mmCIF file with all atom_site columns, C-alpha atoms in Angstrom:
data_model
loop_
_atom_site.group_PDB
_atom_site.id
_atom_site.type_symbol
_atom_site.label_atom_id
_atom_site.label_alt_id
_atom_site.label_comp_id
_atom_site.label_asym_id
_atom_site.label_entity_id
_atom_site.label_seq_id
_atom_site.pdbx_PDB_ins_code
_atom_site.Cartn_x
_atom_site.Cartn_y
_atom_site.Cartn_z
_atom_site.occupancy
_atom_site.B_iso_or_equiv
_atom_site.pdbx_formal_charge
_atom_site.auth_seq_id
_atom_site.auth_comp_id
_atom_site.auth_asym_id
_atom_site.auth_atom_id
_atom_site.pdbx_PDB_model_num
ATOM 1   C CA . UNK S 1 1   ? 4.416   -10.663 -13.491 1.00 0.00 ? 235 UNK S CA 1
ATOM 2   C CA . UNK S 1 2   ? 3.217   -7.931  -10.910 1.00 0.00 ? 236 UNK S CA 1
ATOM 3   C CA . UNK S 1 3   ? 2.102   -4.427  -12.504 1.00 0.00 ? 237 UNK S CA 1
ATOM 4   C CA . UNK S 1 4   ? 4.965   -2.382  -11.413 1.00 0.00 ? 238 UNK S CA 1
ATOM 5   C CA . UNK S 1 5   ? 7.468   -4.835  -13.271 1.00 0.00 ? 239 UNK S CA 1
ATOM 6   C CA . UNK S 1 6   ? 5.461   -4.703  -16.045 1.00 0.00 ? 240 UNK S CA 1
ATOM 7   C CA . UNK S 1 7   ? 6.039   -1.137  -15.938 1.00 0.00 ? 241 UNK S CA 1
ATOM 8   C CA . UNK S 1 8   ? 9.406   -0.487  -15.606 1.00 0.00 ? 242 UNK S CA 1
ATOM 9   C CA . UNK S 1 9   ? 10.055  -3.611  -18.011 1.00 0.00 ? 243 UNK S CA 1
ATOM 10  C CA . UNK S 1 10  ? 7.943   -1.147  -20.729 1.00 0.00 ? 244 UNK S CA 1
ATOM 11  C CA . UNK S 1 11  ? 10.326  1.778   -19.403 1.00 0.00 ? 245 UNK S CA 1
ATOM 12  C CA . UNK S 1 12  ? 13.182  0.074   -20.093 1.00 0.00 ? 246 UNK S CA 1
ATOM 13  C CA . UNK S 1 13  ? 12.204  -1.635  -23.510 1.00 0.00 ? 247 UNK S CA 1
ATOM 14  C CA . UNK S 1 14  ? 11.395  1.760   -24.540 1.00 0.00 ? 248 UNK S CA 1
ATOM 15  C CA . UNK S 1 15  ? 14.451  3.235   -23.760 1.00 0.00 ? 249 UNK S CA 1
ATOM 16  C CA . UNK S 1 16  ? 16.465  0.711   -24.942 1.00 0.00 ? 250 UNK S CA 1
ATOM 17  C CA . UNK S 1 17  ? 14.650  0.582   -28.277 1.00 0.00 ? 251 UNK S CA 1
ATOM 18  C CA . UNK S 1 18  ? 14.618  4.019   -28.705 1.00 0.00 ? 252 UNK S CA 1
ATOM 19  C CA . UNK S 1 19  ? 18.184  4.726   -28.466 1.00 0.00 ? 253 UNK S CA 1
ATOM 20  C CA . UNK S 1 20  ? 19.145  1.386   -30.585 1.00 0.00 ? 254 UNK S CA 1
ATOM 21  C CA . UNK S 1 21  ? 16.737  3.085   -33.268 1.00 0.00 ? 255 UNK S CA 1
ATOM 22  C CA . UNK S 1 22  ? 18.013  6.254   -33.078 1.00 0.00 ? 256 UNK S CA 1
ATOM 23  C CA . UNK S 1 23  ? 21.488  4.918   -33.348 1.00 0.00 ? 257 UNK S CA 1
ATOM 24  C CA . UNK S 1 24  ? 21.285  2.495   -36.608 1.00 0.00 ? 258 UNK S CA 1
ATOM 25  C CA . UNK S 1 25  ? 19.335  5.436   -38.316 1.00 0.00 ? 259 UNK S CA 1
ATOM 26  C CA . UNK S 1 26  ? 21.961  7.861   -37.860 1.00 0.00 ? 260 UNK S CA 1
ATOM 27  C CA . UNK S 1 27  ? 24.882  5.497   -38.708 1.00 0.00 ? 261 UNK S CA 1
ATOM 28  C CA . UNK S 1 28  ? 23.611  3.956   -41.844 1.00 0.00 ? 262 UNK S CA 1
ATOM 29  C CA . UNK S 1 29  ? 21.903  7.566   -43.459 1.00 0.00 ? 263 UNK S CA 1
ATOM 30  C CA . UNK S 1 30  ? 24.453  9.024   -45.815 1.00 0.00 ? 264 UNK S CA 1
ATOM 31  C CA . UNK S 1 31  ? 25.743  12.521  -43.883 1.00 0.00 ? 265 UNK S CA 1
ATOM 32  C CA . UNK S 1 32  ? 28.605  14.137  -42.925 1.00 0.00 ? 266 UNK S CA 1
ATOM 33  C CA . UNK S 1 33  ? 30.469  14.203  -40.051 1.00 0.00 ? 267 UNK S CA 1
ATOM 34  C CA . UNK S 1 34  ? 28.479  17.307  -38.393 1.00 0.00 ? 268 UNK S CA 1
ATOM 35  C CA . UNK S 1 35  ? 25.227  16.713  -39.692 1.00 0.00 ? 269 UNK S CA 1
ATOM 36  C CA . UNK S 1 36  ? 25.815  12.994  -38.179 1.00 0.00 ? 270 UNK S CA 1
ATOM 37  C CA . UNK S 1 37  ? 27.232  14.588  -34.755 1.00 0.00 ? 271 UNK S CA 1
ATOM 38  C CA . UNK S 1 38  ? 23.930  17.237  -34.900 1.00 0.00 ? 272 UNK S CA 1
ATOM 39  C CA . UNK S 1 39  ? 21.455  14.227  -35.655 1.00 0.00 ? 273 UNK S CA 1
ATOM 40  C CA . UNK S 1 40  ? 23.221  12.521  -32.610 1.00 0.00 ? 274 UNK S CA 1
ATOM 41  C CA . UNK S 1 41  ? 22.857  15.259  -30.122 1.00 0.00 ? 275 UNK S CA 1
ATOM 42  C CA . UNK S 1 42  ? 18.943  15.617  -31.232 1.00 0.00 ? 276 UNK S CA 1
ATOM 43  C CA . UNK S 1 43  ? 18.368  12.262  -30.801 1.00 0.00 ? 277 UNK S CA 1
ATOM 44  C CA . UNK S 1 44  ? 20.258  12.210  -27.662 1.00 0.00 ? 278 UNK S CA 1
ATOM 45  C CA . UNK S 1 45  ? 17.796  14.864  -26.453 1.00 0.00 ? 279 UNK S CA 1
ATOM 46  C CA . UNK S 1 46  ? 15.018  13.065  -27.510 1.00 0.00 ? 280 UNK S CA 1
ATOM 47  C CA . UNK S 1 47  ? 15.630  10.356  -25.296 1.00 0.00 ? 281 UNK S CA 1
ATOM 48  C CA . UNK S 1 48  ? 16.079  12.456  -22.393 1.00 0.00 ? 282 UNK S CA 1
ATOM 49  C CA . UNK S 1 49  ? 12.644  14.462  -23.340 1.00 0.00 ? 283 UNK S CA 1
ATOM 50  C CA . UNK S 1 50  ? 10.918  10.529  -23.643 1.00 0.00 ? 284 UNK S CA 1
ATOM 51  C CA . UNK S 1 51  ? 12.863  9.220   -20.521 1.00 0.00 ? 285 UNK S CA 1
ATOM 52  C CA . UNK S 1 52  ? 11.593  12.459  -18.495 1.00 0.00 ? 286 UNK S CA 1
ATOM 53  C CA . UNK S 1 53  ? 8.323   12.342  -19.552 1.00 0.00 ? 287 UNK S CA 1
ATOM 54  C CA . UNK S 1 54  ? 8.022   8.608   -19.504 1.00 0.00 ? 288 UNK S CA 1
ATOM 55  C CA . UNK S 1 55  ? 9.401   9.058   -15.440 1.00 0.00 ? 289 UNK S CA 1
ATOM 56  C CA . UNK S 1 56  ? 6.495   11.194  -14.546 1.00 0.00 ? 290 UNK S CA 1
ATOM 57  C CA . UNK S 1 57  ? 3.814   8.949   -15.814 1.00 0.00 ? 291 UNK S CA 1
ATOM 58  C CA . UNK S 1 58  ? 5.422   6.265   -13.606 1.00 0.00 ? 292 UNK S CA 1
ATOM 59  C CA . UNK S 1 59  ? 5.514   8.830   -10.574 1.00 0.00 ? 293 UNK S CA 1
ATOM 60  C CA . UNK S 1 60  ? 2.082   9.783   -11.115 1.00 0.00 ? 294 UNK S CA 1
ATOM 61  C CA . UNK S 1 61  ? 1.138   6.402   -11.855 1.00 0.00 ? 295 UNK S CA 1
ATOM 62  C CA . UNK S 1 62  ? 2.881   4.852   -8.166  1.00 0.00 ? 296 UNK S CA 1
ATOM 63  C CA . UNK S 1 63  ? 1.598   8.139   -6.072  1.00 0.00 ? 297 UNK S CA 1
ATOM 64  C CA . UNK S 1 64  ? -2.148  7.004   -7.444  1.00 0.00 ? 298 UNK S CA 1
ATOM 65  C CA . UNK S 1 65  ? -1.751  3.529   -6.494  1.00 0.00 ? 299 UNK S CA 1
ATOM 66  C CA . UNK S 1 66  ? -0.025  4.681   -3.092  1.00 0.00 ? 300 UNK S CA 1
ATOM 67  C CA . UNK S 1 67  ? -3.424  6.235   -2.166  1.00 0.00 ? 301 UNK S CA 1
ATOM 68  C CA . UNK S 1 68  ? -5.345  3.741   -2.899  1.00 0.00 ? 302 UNK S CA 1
ATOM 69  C CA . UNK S 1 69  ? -3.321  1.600   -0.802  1.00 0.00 ? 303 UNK S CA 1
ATOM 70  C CA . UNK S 1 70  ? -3.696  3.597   1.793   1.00 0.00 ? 304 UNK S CA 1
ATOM 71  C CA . UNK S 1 71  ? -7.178  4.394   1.932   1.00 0.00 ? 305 UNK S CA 1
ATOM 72  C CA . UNK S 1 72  ? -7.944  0.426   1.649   1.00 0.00 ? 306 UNK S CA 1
ATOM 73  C CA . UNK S 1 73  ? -5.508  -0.067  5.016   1.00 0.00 ? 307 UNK S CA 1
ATOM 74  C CA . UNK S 1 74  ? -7.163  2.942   6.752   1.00 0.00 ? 308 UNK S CA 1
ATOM 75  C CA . UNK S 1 75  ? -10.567 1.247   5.858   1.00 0.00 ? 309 UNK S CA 1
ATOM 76  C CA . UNK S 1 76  ? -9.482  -2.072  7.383   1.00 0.00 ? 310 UNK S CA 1
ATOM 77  C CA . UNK S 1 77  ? -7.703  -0.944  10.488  1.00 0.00 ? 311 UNK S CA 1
ATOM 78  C CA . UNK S 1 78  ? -11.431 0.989   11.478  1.00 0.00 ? 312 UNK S CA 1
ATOM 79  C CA . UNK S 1 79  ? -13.189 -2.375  10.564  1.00 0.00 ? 313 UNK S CA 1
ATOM 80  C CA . UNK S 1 80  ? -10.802 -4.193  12.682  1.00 0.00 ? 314 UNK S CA 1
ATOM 81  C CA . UNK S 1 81  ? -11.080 -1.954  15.451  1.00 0.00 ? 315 UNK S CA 1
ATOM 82  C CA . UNK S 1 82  ? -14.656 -1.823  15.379  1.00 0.00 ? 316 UNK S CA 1
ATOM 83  C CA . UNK S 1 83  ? -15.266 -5.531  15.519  1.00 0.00 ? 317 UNK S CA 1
ATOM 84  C CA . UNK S 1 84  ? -12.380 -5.746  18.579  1.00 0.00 ? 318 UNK S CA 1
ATOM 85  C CA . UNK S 1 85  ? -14.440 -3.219  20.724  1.00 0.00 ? 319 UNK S CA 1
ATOM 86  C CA . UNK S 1 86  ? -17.659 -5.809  19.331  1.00 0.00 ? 320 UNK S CA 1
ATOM 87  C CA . UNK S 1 87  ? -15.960 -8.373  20.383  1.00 0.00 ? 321 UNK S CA 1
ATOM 88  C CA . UNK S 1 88  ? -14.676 -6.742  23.682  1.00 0.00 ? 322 UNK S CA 1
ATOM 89  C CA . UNK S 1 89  ? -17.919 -5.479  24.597  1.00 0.00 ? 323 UNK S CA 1
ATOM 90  C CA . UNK S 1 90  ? -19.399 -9.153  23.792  1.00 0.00 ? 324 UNK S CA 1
ATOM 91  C CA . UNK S 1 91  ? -17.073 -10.959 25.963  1.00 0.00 ? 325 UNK S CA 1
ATOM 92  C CA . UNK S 1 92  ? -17.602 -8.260  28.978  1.00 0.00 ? 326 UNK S CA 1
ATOM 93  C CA . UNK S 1 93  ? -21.413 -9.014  28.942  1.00 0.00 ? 327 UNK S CA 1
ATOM 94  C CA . UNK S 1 94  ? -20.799 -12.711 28.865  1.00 0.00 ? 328 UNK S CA 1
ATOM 95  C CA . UNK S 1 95  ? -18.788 -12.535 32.122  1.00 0.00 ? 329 UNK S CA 1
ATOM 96  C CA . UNK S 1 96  ? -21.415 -10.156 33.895  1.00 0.00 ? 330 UNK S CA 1
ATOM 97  C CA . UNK S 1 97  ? -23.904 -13.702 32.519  1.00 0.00 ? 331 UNK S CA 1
ATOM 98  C CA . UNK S 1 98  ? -22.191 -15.575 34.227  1.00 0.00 ? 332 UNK S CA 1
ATOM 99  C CA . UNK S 1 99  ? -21.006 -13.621 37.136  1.00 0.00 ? 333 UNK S CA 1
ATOM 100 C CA . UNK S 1 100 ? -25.009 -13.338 38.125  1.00 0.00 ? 334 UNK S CA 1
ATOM 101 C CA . UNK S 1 101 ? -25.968 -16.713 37.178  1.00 0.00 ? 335 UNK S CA 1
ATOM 102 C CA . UNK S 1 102 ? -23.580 -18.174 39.674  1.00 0.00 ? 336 UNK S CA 1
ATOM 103 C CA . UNK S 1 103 ? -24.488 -15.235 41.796  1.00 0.00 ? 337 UNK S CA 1
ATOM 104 C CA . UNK S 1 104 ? -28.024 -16.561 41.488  1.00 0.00 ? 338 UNK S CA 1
ATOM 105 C CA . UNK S 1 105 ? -27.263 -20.328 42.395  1.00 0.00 ? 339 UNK S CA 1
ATOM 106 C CA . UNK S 1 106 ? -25.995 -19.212 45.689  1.00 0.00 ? 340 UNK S CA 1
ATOM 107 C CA . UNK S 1 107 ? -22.387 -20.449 44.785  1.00 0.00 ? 341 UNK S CA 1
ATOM 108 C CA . UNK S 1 108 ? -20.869 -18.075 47.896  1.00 0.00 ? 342 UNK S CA 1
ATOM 109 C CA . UNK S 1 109 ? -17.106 -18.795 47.352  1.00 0.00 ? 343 UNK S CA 1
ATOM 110 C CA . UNK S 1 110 ? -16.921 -19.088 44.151  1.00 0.00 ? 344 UNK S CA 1
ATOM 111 C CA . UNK S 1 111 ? -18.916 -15.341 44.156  1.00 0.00 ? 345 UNK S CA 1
ATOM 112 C CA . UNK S 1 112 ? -15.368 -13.699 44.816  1.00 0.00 ? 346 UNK S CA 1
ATOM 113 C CA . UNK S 1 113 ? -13.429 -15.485 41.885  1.00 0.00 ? 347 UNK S CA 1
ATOM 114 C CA . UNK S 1 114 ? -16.322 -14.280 39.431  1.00 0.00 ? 348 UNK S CA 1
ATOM 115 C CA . UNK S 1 115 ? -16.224 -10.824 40.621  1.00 0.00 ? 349 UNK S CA 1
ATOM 116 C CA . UNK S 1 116 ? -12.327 -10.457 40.271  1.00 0.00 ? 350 UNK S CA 1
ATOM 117 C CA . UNK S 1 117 ? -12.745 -12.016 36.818  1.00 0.00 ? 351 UNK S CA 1
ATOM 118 C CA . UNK S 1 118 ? -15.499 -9.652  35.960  1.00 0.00 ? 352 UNK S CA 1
ATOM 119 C CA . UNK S 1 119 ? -13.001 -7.081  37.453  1.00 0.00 ? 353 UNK S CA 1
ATOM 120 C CA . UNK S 1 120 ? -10.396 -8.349  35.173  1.00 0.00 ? 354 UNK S CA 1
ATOM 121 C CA . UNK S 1 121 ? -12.655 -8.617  31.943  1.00 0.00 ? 355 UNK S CA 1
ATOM 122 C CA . UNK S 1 122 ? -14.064 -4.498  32.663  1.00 0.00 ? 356 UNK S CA 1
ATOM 123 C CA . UNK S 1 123 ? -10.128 -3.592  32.631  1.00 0.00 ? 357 UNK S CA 1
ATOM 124 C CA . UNK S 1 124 ? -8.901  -5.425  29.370  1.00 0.00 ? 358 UNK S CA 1
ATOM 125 C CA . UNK S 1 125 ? -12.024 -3.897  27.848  1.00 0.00 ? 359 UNK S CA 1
ATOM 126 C CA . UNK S 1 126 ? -11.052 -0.709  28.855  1.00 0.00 ? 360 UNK S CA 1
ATOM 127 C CA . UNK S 1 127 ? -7.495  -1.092  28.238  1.00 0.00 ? 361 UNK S CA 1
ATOM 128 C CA . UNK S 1 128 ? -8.490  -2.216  24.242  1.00 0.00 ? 362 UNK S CA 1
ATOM 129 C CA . UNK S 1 129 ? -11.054 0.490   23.889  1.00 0.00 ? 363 UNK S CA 1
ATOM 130 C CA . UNK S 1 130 ? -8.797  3.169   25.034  1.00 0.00 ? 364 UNK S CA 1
ATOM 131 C CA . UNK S 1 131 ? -6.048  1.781   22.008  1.00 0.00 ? 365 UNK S CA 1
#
């Protein structure tokens, strides 16, 4: 069972129990009618008071984990980014490697397909750097 189920399960049960409580006391005490009717309406207001105070926990509770959430997937998406310019960068030297290696074995018409493929490498790594 995930945490915020667990949580509003406990919410619940404590409502629930609380007014059932509340309820079985009043009925079965020996009062009158208006002292029964005034025990009622304080126990009523109880409950709210719990409920309310029981709803901000939970609030504060969510907005904490909320953050945390956030500051993880901020933390990733800057690791991710950093390793895809790595990775970019990596993959734009490669092609300049090979690009002068085949330069270098005198390989004359294959010389223009390297250099539009360079040409093609420089502008996705651009592209991804600028994103």
């Amino acid at each position: 069972m995930t945490a915020p189920k667990k949580g509003k399960d406990l919410l619940v049960g404590a409502v629930v129990g609380t007014v059932l409580g509340a309820v079985t006391a009043l009925l079965f005490a020996p009062k009158s009618g208006r002292e029964l009717r005034s025990d009622i309406a304080e126990g009523a207001q109880q409950v709210g008071d719990k409920t309310q105070q029981l709803a901000s926990e939970v609030t504060e509770k969510s907005k904490q984990i909320v953050s945390v959430v956030s500051e993880k997937t901020q933390s990733a998406a800057g690791t991710i980014s950093r390793s895809t310019s790595e990775l970019a960068g990596k993959a734009k030297q490669a092609a300049v490697q090979v690009g002068q290696a085949f330069k270098k074995n005198g390989q004359g018409e294959g010389a223009e397909e390297v250099a539009a493929a360079q040409a093609s490498v420089a502008a996705t790594t651009a592209e991804a750097e600028e994103h």
